[in-house]
PDB file of C-alpha atoms and ligand atoms in Angstrom:
ATOM      1  CA  MET P   1      -0.046   0.007   0.075  1.00 87.00           C
ATOM      2  CA  HIS P   2       1.413   3.327  -1.114  1.00 95.00           C
ATOM      3  CA  VAL P   3       0.379   6.612   0.313  1.00 97.00           C
ATOM      4  CA  ILE P   4       1.037  10.186  -0.706  1.00 98.00           C
ATOM      5  CA  PHE P   5       0.954  13.220   1.603  1.00 98.00           C
ATOM      6  CA  MET P   6       0.065  16.503  -0.244  1.00 97.00           C
ATOM      7  CA  GLY P   7      -0.292  19.902   1.212  1.00 97.00           C
ATOM      8  CA  PRO P   8       1.559  23.159   1.347  1.00 97.00           C
ATOM      9  CA  GLN P   9       4.810  23.753   3.218  1.00 96.00           C
ATOM     10  CA  GLY P  10       4.207  23.919   6.954  1.00 96.00           C
ATOM     11  CA  VAL P  11       0.924  22.038   6.962  1.00 97.00           C
ATOM     12  CA  GLY P  12       2.562  19.222   8.920  1.00 96.00           C
ATOM     13  CA  LYS P  13       3.379  16.641   6.229  1.00 97.00           C
ATOM     14  CA  GLY P  14       6.727  15.709   7.790  1.00 95.00           C
ATOM     15  CA  THR P  15       5.381  15.746  11.292  1.00 94.00           C
ATOM     16  CA  GLN P  16       2.407  13.552  10.556  1.00 97.00           C
ATOM     17  CA  ALA P  17       4.503  11.279   8.255  1.00 96.00           C
ATOM     18  CA  THR P  18       6.872  10.332  11.033  1.00 93.00           C
ATOM     19  CA  GLN P  19       3.743   9.275  13.213  1.00 94.00           C
ATOM     20  CA  VAL P  20       1.541   7.719  10.635  1.00 96.00           C
ATOM     21  CA  ALA P  21       4.361   5.589   9.098  1.00 95.00           C
ATOM     22  CA  GLY P  22       5.131   4.344  12.551  1.00 93.00           C
ATOM     23  CA  THR P  23       1.381   3.472  13.225  1.00 94.00           C
ATOM     24  CA  LEU P  24       0.923   1.784   9.911  1.00 93.00           C
ATOM     25  CA  GLY P  25       4.275   0.196   9.376  1.00 91.00           C
ATOM     26  CA  LEU P  26       4.992   2.219   6.163  1.00 93.00           C
ATOM     27  CA  VAL P  27       8.415   3.456   5.021  1.00 94.00           C
ATOM     28  CA  HIS P  28       8.631   7.136   5.251  1.00 94.00           C
ATOM     29  CA  LEU P  29      10.162   8.437   2.026  1.00 96.00           C
ATOM     30  CA  SER P  30      10.572  12.385   2.127  1.00 96.00           C
ATOM     31  CA  THR P  31      12.410  13.978  -0.864  1.00 97.00           C
ATOM     32  CA  GLY P  32      13.345  16.903   1.310  1.00 94.00           C
ATOM     33  CA  ASP P  33      15.042  14.585   3.934  1.00 94.00           C
ATOM     34  CA  LEU P  34      16.738  12.730   0.950  1.00 96.00           C
ATOM     35  CA  PHE P  35      18.129  15.998  -0.432  1.00 96.00           C
ATOM     36  CA  ARG P  36      19.329  17.255   2.933  1.00 93.00           C
ATOM     37  CA  ALA P  37      21.082  13.979   3.612  1.00 93.00           C
ATOM     38  CA  ALA P  38      22.938  14.309   0.184  1.00 95.00           C
ATOM     39  CA  ILE P  39      23.781  17.908   1.028  1.00 94.00           C
ATOM     40  CA  LYS P  40      25.168  16.847   4.443  1.00 92.00           C
ATOM     41  CA  SER P  41      27.261  14.095   2.917  1.00 94.00           C
ATOM     42  CA  GLY P  42      29.255  16.730   0.966  1.00 94.00           C
ATOM     43  CA  SER P  43      28.958  14.929  -2.364  1.00 95.00           C
ATOM     44  CA  GLU P  44      28.871  16.760  -5.640  1.00 96.00           C
ATOM     45  CA  LEU P  45      25.311  15.787  -5.991  1.00 96.00           C
ATOM     46  CA  GLY P  46      24.669  17.438  -2.550  1.00 97.00           C
ATOM     47  CA  SER P  47      26.214  20.694  -3.631  1.00 97.00           C
ATOM     48  CA  THR P  48      23.975  20.785  -6.798  1.00 96.00           C
ATOM     49  CA  LEU P  49      20.846  20.169  -4.624  1.00 97.00           C
ATOM     50  CA  LYS P  50      21.938  22.785  -2.054  1.00 96.00           C
ATOM     51  CA  THR P  51      21.518  25.667  -4.630  1.00 94.00           C
ATOM     52  CA  TYR P  52      17.793  24.621  -5.170  1.00 95.00           C
ATOM     53  CA  LEU P  53      16.970  24.116  -1.555  1.00 93.00           C
ATOM     54  CA  ASP P  54      18.613  27.287  -0.204  1.00 89.00           C
ATOM     55  CA  ALA P  55      16.686  29.304  -2.704  1.00 87.00           C
ATOM     56  CA  GLY P  56      13.351  27.473  -1.892  1.00 87.00           C
ATOM     57  CA  ASP P  57      13.268  26.404  -5.550  1.00 92.00           C
ATOM     58  CA  LEU P  58      12.123  23.034  -6.799  1.00 94.00           C
ATOM     59  CA  VAL P  59      14.963  20.422  -7.805  1.00 97.00           C
ATOM     60  CA  PRO P  60      14.534  19.554 -11.500  1.00 98.00           C
ATOM     61  CA  ASP P  61      12.030  16.683 -12.186  1.00 98.00           C
ATOM     62  CA  GLU P  62      14.493  14.332 -13.815  1.00 97.00           C
ATOM     63  CA  LEU P  63      16.929  14.630 -10.930  1.00 97.00           C
ATOM     64  CA  THR P  64      14.167  14.143  -8.426  1.00 98.00           C
ATOM     65  CA  LEU P  65      12.714  11.050 -10.172  1.00 98.00           C
ATOM     66  CA  ARG P  66      16.280   9.546 -10.436  1.00 97.00           C
ATOM     67  CA  ILE P  67      16.926   9.921  -6.654  1.00 96.00           C
ATOM     68  CA  VAL P  68      13.365   8.493  -5.785  1.00 97.00           C
ATOM     69  CA  ASP P  69      13.782   5.564  -8.006  1.00 95.00           C
ATOM     70  CA  ALA P  70      17.128   4.752  -6.494  1.00 95.00           C
ATOM     71  CA  ARG P  71      15.752   5.065  -3.011  1.00 94.00           C
ATOM     72  CA  LEU P  72      12.872   2.624  -3.928  1.00 92.00           C
ATOM     73  CA  ASP P  73      15.536   0.168  -5.286  1.00 91.00           C
ATOM     74  CA  GLU P  74      17.443   0.455  -1.932  1.00 91.00           C
ATOM     75  CA  ILE P  75      14.224  -0.025   0.047  1.00 89.00           C
ATOM     76  CA  ALA P  76      13.304  -3.180  -2.169  1.00 86.00           C
ATOM     77  CA  ALA P  77      16.832  -4.654  -1.858  1.00 86.00           C
ATOM     78  CA  SER P  78      16.656  -4.695   1.912  1.00 84.00           C
ATOM     79  CA  ALA P  79      13.018  -5.940   2.025  1.00 79.00           C
ATOM     80  CA  PRO P  80      11.882  -9.612   2.286  1.00 75.00           C
ATOM     81  CA  GLY P  81      11.293 -10.895  -1.317  1.00 72.00           C
ATOM     82  CA  GLY P  82      12.808  -7.738  -2.914  1.00 65.00           C
ATOM     83  CA  LEU P  83       9.390  -5.916  -2.829  1.00 67.00           C
ATOM     84  CA  VAL P  84       9.078  -2.385  -1.873  1.00 66.00           C
ATOM     85  CA  PRO P  85       6.845  -2.579   1.229  1.00 75.00           C
ATOM     86  CA  GLY P  86       4.240   0.176   1.662  1.00 90.00           C
ATOM     87  CA  ALA P  87       5.724   3.683   1.226  1.00 94.00           C
ATOM     88  CA  LEU P  88       4.583   6.932   2.607  1.00 97.00           C
ATOM     89  CA  PHE P  89       5.683   9.693   0.107  1.00 98.00           C
ATOM     90  CA  ASP P  90       6.009  13.026   1.800  1.00 97.00           C
ATOM     91  CA  GLY P  91       6.787  16.068  -0.446  1.00 95.00           C
ATOM     92  CA  PHE P  92       6.814  13.967  -3.587  1.00 98.00           C
ATOM     93  CA  PRO P  93       5.304  14.189  -6.132  1.00 98.00           C
ATOM     94  CA  ARG P  94       5.158  17.955  -6.648  1.00 97.00           C
ATOM     95  CA  THR P  95       4.715  18.480 -10.429  1.00 96.00           C
ATOM     96  CA  PRO P  96       2.718  16.669 -12.992  1.00 94.00           C
ATOM     97  CA  ALA P  97       5.891  15.145 -14.496  1.00 96.00           C
ATOM     98  CA  GLN P  98       6.762  13.730 -11.104  1.00 97.00           C
ATOM     99  CA  ALA P  99       3.223  12.302 -10.608  1.00 96.00           C
ATOM    100  CA  GLU P 100       3.519  10.535 -14.030  1.00 95.00           C
ATOM    101  CA  GLY P 101       6.994   9.330 -13.128  1.00 97.00           C
ATOM    102  CA  LEU P 102       5.852   7.877  -9.884  1.00 97.00           C
ATOM    103  CA  ASP P 103       3.055   5.952 -11.529  1.00 95.00           C
ATOM    104  CA  ALA P 104       5.470   4.696 -14.192  1.00 96.00           C
ATOM    105  CA  MET P 105       8.012   3.657 -11.502  1.00 94.00           C
ATOM    106  CA  LEU P 106       5.495   1.689  -9.554  1.00 93.00           C
ATOM    107  CA  GLU P 107       3.888   0.124 -12.448  1.00 93.00           C
ATOM    108  CA  THR P 108       7.149  -1.374 -13.573  1.00 91.00           C
ATOM    109  CA  ARG P 109       7.190  -2.913  -9.983  1.00 86.00           C
ATOM    110  CA  GLY P 110       3.545  -4.054 -10.291  1.00 88.00           C
ATOM    111  CA  GLU P 111       2.455  -1.579  -7.723  1.00 90.00           C
ATOM    112  CA  SER P 112       0.331   1.690  -7.439  1.00 93.00           C
ATOM    113  CA  VAL P 113      -0.693   4.575  -5.294  1.00 96.00           C
ATOM    114  CA  ALA P 114      -3.527   3.522  -2.981  1.00 95.00           C
ATOM    115  CA  VAL P 115      -4.562   6.806  -1.487  1.00 97.00           C
ATOM    116  CA  VAL P 116      -3.450  10.513  -1.427  1.00 98.00           C
ATOM    117  CA  VAL P 117      -3.948  12.432   1.696  1.00 98.00           C
ATOM    118  CA  GLU P 118      -4.199  16.187   1.311  1.00 98.00           C
ATOM    119  CA  LEU P 119      -3.614  18.245   4.451  1.00 98.00           C
ATOM    120  CA  THR P 120      -4.964  21.784   4.654  1.00 98.00           C
ATOM    121  CA  ALA P 121      -4.425  24.855   6.926  1.00 98.00           C
ATOM    122  CA  PRO P 122      -5.037  28.563   6.294  1.00 97.00           C
ATOM    123  CA  ARG P 123      -1.941  30.483   4.888  1.00 96.00           C
ATOM    124  CA  ASP P 124      -1.240  32.575   8.125  1.00 96.00           C
ATOM    125  CA  VAL P 125      -0.946  29.221  10.107  1.00 97.00           C
ATOM    126  CA  LEU P 126       1.474  28.018   7.536  1.00 97.00           C
ATOM    127  CA  ILE P 127       3.635  31.045   7.634  1.00 96.00           C
ATOM    128  CA  GLU P 128       3.701  30.952  11.700  1.00 96.00           C
ATOM    129  CA  ARG P 129       4.591  27.263  11.637  1.00 97.00           C
ATOM    130  CA  LEU P 130       7.425  27.658   9.222  1.00 97.00           C
ATOM    131  CA  ALA P 131       8.842  30.855  10.814  1.00 96.00           C
ATOM    132  CA  GLY P 132       8.960  29.003  14.257  1.00 96.00           C
ATOM    133  CA  ARG P 133      10.125  25.780  13.108  1.00 96.00           C
ATOM    134  CA  ARG P 134      13.411  24.427  14.497  1.00 97.00           C
ATOM    135  CA  VAL P 135      15.075  21.126  13.353  1.00 95.00           C
ATOM    136  CA  CYS P 136      17.715  18.836  14.657  1.00 95.00           C
ATOM    137  CA  PRO P 137      20.641  18.796  12.184  1.00 92.00           C
ATOM    138  CA  SER P 138      21.738  15.499  13.581  1.00 92.00           C
ATOM    139  CA  CYS P 139      18.747  13.179  13.711  1.00 91.00           C
ATOM    140  CA  GLY P 140      16.212  15.336  11.798  1.00 89.00           C
ATOM    141  CA  ALA P 141      13.575  15.773  14.547  1.00 92.00           C
ATOM    142  CA  THR P 142      11.323  18.699  14.103  1.00 93.00           C
ATOM    143  CA  TYR P 143      10.276  21.136  16.790  1.00 96.00           C
ATOM    144  CA  HIS P 144       8.254  24.510  17.015  1.00 96.00           C
ATOM    145  CA  VAL P 145       9.426  27.311  19.252  1.00 96.00           C
ATOM    146  CA  THR P 146       5.795  27.738  20.562  1.00 95.00           C
ATOM    147  CA  TYR P 147       3.747  24.438  19.726  1.00 93.00           C
ATOM    148  CA  ASN P 148       6.522  21.880  20.324  1.00 93.00           C
ATOM    149  CA  PRO P 149       9.704  23.289  21.780  1.00 96.00           C
ATOM    150  CA  PRO P 150      12.620  20.988  22.952  1.00 97.00           C
ATOM    151  CA  ALA P 151      12.467  20.302  26.618  1.00 97.00           C
ATOM    152  CA  ASP P 152      15.127  22.708  27.355  1.00 97.00           C
ATOM    153  CA  GLY P 153      14.298  25.079  24.559  1.00 95.00           C
ATOM    154  CA  ILE P 154      17.769  24.597  22.887  1.00 97.00           C
ATOM    155  CA  HIS P 155      18.712  20.915  22.476  1.00 98.00           C
ATOM    156  CA  CYS P 156      17.072  18.054  20.697  1.00 98.00           C
ATOM    157  CA  ASP P 157      15.230  15.826  23.055  1.00 98.00           C
ATOM    158  CA  ASN P 158      16.332  12.565  21.254  1.00 97.00           C
ATOM    159  CA  CYS P 159      20.130  13.194  20.638  1.00 97.00           C
ATOM    160  CA  GLY P 160      21.125  16.474  22.712  1.00 97.00           C
ATOM    161  CA  THR P 161      22.213  18.432  19.564  1.00 97.00           C
ATOM    162  CA  ALA P 162      21.404  22.087  19.470  1.00 98.00           C
ATOM    163  CA  VAL P 163      18.362  22.662  17.084  1.00 98.00           C
ATOM    164  CA  GLU P 164      18.526  25.294  14.426  1.00 97.00           C
ATOM    165  CA  GLN P 165      16.276  26.948  11.811  1.00 96.00           C
ATOM    166  CA  ARG P 166      16.208  25.584   8.319  1.00 93.00           C
ATOM    167  CA  LYS P 167      17.928  27.897   5.728  1.00 88.00           C
ATOM    168  CA  ASP P 168      14.718  27.961   3.603  1.00 90.00           C
ATOM    169  CA  ASP P 169      12.598  28.933   6.603  1.00 93.00           C
ATOM    170  CA  THR P 170      13.458  32.697   5.791  1.00 91.00           C
ATOM    171  CA  PRO P 171      10.570  35.019   4.907  1.00 92.00           C
ATOM    172  CA  ASP P 172      11.668  35.327   1.314  1.00 90.00           C
ATOM    173  CA  ALA P 173      12.277  31.523   0.799  1.00 89.00           C
ATOM    174  CA  ILE P 174       8.851  30.748   2.556  1.00 93.00           C
ATOM    175  CA  GLU P 175       7.113  33.087   0.227  1.00 93.00           C
ATOM    176  CA  ARG P 176       8.722  31.604  -2.848  1.00 91.00           C
ATOM    177  CA  ARG P 177       7.951  27.985  -1.714  1.00 93.00           C
ATOM    178  CA  LEU P 178       4.412  28.718  -0.968  1.00 95.00           C
ATOM    179  CA  SER P 179       4.008  30.413  -4.568  1.00 95.00           C
ATOM    180  CA  LEU P 180       5.461  27.457  -6.103  1.00 92.00           C
ATOM    181  CA  TYR P 181       3.136  25.085  -4.288  1.00 95.00           C
ATOM    182  CA  ASP P 182       0.114  27.074  -5.572  1.00 96.00           C
ATOM    183  CA  GLU P 183       1.589  27.014  -9.228  1.00 95.00           C
ATOM    184  CA  GLN P 184       3.128  23.640  -9.572  1.00 94.00           C
ATOM    185  CA  THR P 185       1.896  21.284  -6.938  1.00 95.00           C
ATOM    186  CA  ALA P 186      -1.806  22.269  -6.202  1.00 95.00           C
ATOM    187  CA  PRO P 187      -2.975  21.276  -9.766  1.00 94.00           C
ATOM    188  CA  LEU P 188      -1.860  17.708  -8.927  1.00 95.00           C
ATOM    189  CA  LEU P 189      -4.803  17.476  -6.559  1.00 96.00           C
ATOM    190  CA  GLU P 190      -7.001  17.372  -9.615  1.00 95.00           C
ATOM    191  CA  TYR P 191      -4.925  14.644 -11.113  1.00 94.00           C
ATOM    192  CA  TYR P 192      -5.607  12.411  -8.175  1.00 96.00           C
ATOM    193  CA  ARG P 193      -9.152  13.545  -7.585  1.00 96.00           C
ATOM    194  CA  GLY P 194      -9.707  12.278 -11.022  1.00 95.00           C
ATOM    195  CA  GLN P 195      -8.428   8.858 -10.113  1.00 93.00           C
ATOM    196  CA  GLY P 196     -10.691   8.775  -7.152  1.00 95.00           C
ATOM    197  CA  LYS P 197      -7.672   8.608  -4.665  1.00 96.00           C
ATOM    198  CA  LEU P 198      -7.778  11.931  -3.010  1.00 97.00           C
ATOM    199  CA  GLU P 199      -8.903  12.347   0.682  1.00 97.00           C
ATOM    200  CA  SER P 200      -8.712  15.681   2.528  1.00 97.00           C
ATOM    201  CA  VAL P 201      -7.847  16.069   6.168  1.00 98.00           C
ATOM    202  CA  ASP P 202      -7.995  19.526   8.301  1.00 98.00           C
ATOM    203  CA  GLY P 203      -4.453  19.987   9.347  1.00 98.00           C
ATOM    204  CA  ASP P 204      -5.248  23.067  11.421  1.00 98.00           C
ATOM    205  CA  ARG P 205      -5.923  20.924  14.661  1.00 97.00           C
ATOM    206  CA  ASP P 206      -3.529  19.644  17.409  1.00 95.00           C
ATOM    207  CA  VAL P 207      -1.158  16.835  15.954  1.00 95.00           C
ATOM    208  CA  GLU P 208      -2.728  13.889  17.669  1.00 96.00           C
ATOM    209  CA  ALA P 209      -6.318  14.814  16.207  1.00 97.00           C
ATOM    210  CA  VAL P 210      -4.818  15.179  12.700  1.00 98.00           C
ATOM    211  CA  SER P 211      -2.940  11.932  12.897  1.00 97.00           C
ATOM    212  CA  ASP P 212      -6.025   9.952  14.249  1.00 97.00           C
ATOM    213  CA  ASP P 213      -7.951  11.387  11.220  1.00 97.00           C
ATOM    214  CA  ILE P 214      -5.123  10.462   8.711  1.00 98.00           C
ATOM    215  CA  VAL P 215      -4.933   6.829   9.917  1.00 97.00           C
ATOM    216  CA  ARG P 216      -8.780   6.454   9.898  1.00 96.00           C
ATOM    217  CA  VAL P 217      -8.815   7.851   6.352  1.00 95.00           C
ATOM    218  CA  ILE P 218      -6.086   5.467   4.946  1.00 95.00           C
ATOM    219  CA  THR P 219      -7.455   2.301   6.731  1.00 92.00           C
ATOM    220  CA  GLY P 220     -10.818   3.015   5.684  1.00 88.00           C
ATOM    221  CA  THR P 221      -9.937   3.745   2.031  1.00 76.00           C
ATOM    222  CA  THR P 222      -7.648   0.638   1.727  1.00 67.00           C
ATOM    223  CA  ALA P 223     -10.087  -1.606   3.411  1.00 67.00           C
ATOM    224  CA  SER P 224     -12.745  -0.786   0.904  1.00 62.00           C
ATOM    225  CA  THR P 225     -10.604  -1.148  -2.141  1.00 59.00           C
TER     226      THR P 225
HETATM  227  P1  AP5 W   1      10.740  19.614   2.144  1.00 90.29           P
HETATM  228  O1  AP5 W   1      11.676  19.136   3.187  1.00 90.29           O
HETATM  229  O2  AP5 W   1       9.743  18.739   1.682  1.00 90.29           O
HETATM  230  O3  AP5 W   1      10.033  21.027   2.673  1.00 90.29           O
HETATM  231  P2  AP5 W   1       8.756  21.631   2.322  1.00 90.29           P
HETATM  232  O4  AP5 W   1       8.149  21.129   1.145  1.00 90.29           O
HETATM  233  O5  AP5 W   1       9.140  23.140   2.406  1.00 90.29           O
HETATM  234  O6  AP5 W   1       7.574  21.256   3.396  1.00 90.29           O
HETATM  235  P3  AP5 W   1       7.861  21.463   4.795  1.00 90.29           P
HETATM  236  O7  AP5 W   1       8.856  20.541   5.453  1.00 90.29           O
HETATM  237  O8  AP5 W   1       8.109  22.962   4.972  1.00 90.29           O
HETATM  238  O9  AP5 W   1       6.425  21.215   5.400  1.00 90.29           O
HETATM  239  P4  AP5 W   1       5.723  20.160   6.294  1.00 90.29           P
HETATM  240  O10 AP5 W   1       4.296  20.201   5.654  1.00 90.29           O
HETATM  241  O11 AP5 W   1       6.541  18.859   6.238  1.00 90.29           O
HETATM  242  O12 AP5 W   1       5.853  20.740   7.746  1.00 90.29           O
HETATM  243  P5  AP5 W   1       6.381  20.108   9.152  1.00 90.29           P
HETATM  244  O13 AP5 W   1       5.646  18.907   9.392  1.00 90.29           O
HETATM  245  O14 AP5 W   1       7.836  20.278   9.107  1.00 90.29           O
HETATM  246  O15 AP5 W   1      11.380  20.140   0.924  1.00 90.29           O
HETATM  247  C1  AP5 W   1      12.492  21.141   1.072  1.00 90.29           C
HETATM  248  C2  AP5 W   1      13.032  21.528  -0.328  1.00 90.29           C
HETATM  249  O16 AP5 W   1      13.532  20.354  -1.124  1.00 90.29           O
HETATM  250  C3  AP5 W   1      12.023  22.190  -1.222  1.00 90.29           C
HETATM  251  O17 AP5 W   1      11.773  23.512  -1.189  1.00 90.29           O
HETATM  252  C4  AP5 W   1      12.569  21.942  -2.655  1.00 90.29           C
HETATM  253  O18 AP5 W   1      13.738  22.614  -2.790  1.00 90.29           O
HETATM  254  C5  AP5 W   1      13.274  20.467  -2.435  1.00 90.29           C
HETATM  255  N1  AP5 W   1      12.120  19.350  -2.857  1.00 90.29           N
HETATM  256  C6  AP5 W   1      11.676  18.590  -1.853  1.00 90.29           C
HETATM  257  N2  AP5 W   1      10.851  17.618  -2.598  1.00 90.29           N
HETATM  258  C7  AP5 W   1      10.902  17.987  -3.898  1.00 90.29           C
HETATM  259  C8  AP5 W   1      10.371  17.512  -5.025  1.00 90.29           C
HETATM  260  N3  AP5 W   1       9.515  16.340  -5.003  1.00 90.29           N
HETATM  261  N4  AP5 W   1      10.538  17.975  -6.195  1.00 90.29           N
HETATM  262  C9  AP5 W   1      11.427  19.117  -6.231  1.00 90.29           C
HETATM  263  N5  AP5 W   1      12.009  19.669  -5.230  1.00 90.29           N
HETATM  264  C10 AP5 W   1      11.795  19.156  -3.889  1.00 90.29           C
HETATM  265  O19 AP5 W   1       5.639  21.283  10.111  1.00 90.29           O
HETATM  266  C11 AP5 W   1       6.031  22.649  10.072  1.00 90.29           C
HETATM  267  C12 AP5 W   1       6.202  23.202  11.409  1.00 90.29           C
HETATM  268  O20 AP5 W   1       4.792  23.134  11.963  1.00 90.29           O
HETATM  269  C13 AP5 W   1       7.074  22.455  12.459  1.00 90.29           C
HETATM  270  O21 AP5 W   1       7.673  23.361  13.251  1.00 90.29           O
HETATM  271  C14 AP5 W   1       5.927  21.568  13.289  1.00 90.29           C
HETATM  272  O22 AP5 W   1       6.436  21.377  14.443  1.00 90.29           O
HETATM  273  C15 AP5 W   1       4.804  22.475  13.301  1.00 90.29           C
HETATM  274  N6  AP5 W   1       3.537  21.648  13.270  1.00 90.29           N
HETATM  275  C16 AP5 W   1       3.241  20.716  12.410  1.00 90.29           C
HETATM  276  N7  AP5 W   1       1.970  20.176  12.778  1.00 90.29           N
HETATM  277  C17 AP5 W   1       1.481  21.162  13.605  1.00 90.29           C
HETATM  278  C18 AP5 W   1       0.201  21.118  14.326  1.00 90.29           C
HETATM  279  N8  AP5 W   1      -0.732  20.234  14.005  1.00 90.29           N
HETATM  280  N9  AP5 W   1      -0.003  22.184  15.219  1.00 90.29           N
HETATM  281  C19 AP5 W   1       1.035  22.953  15.451  1.00 90.29           C
HETATM  282  N10 AP5 W   1       2.295  22.928  14.956  1.00 90.29           N
HETATM  283  C20 AP5 W   1       2.423  22.125  13.951  1.00 90.29           C
END
């Protein structure tokens, strides 16, 4: 069972994906996390990716698809029977070309997307969440200065590293990313609505209420297909 989380930046896709993947036994595949790991590794690929991420621009489709395909191969190689277990795609696909590329990638593996969960929240909420987000550069845990601060306000609760602000959580990059979502990614909702796979969940509630609804929607949808 493959699931896609869609929704604008700051709506809580990463926060929810971590919880829901654990609850449903799915592999969390975040393109943002894959790109940041490549940047952290100091590779040539990482320095190419860094220019796009720092500016809040989208990584080109061909490169994004190649990286996702390679990650699916890695997941399959370490899974029993060489089959990709259920994946939860977070932040991917973001363009029509990526959606078509994902369909093709899964089809060659005899698989398909089961359900697409769209998370929603008003724009002022998104901006406040992004401006207050802090992340752990070591283990990737996500915090918020008001809604979910680390216990001592400074260090990651999991690994003790000082949390920091993402380079693309500046006002200019936030504005750019939200505009790109409206232009390039929001039209994909129609693509999945047309396939009868789109479910919408109100993301403007506390984290547990949103997770409960997402799990209910996914299990309800997949049980009836
Ligand atoms: P990515 O890492 O995916 O970032 P993003 O798209 O900007 O999305 P966010 O991580 O900002 O939003 P989120 O919805 O996950 O919010 P979160 O859960 O953290 O991508 C980064 C970059 O990589 C892109 O800009 C692009 O350059 C590139 N890229 C990635 N994928 C690509 C692709 N497919 N194609 C091309 N380029 C790609 O929550 C935000 C904050 O809110 C946190 O502080 C959290 O604690 C808080 N919060 C969450 N839920 C709640 C709640 N219910 N109540 C209160 N606070 C909450």
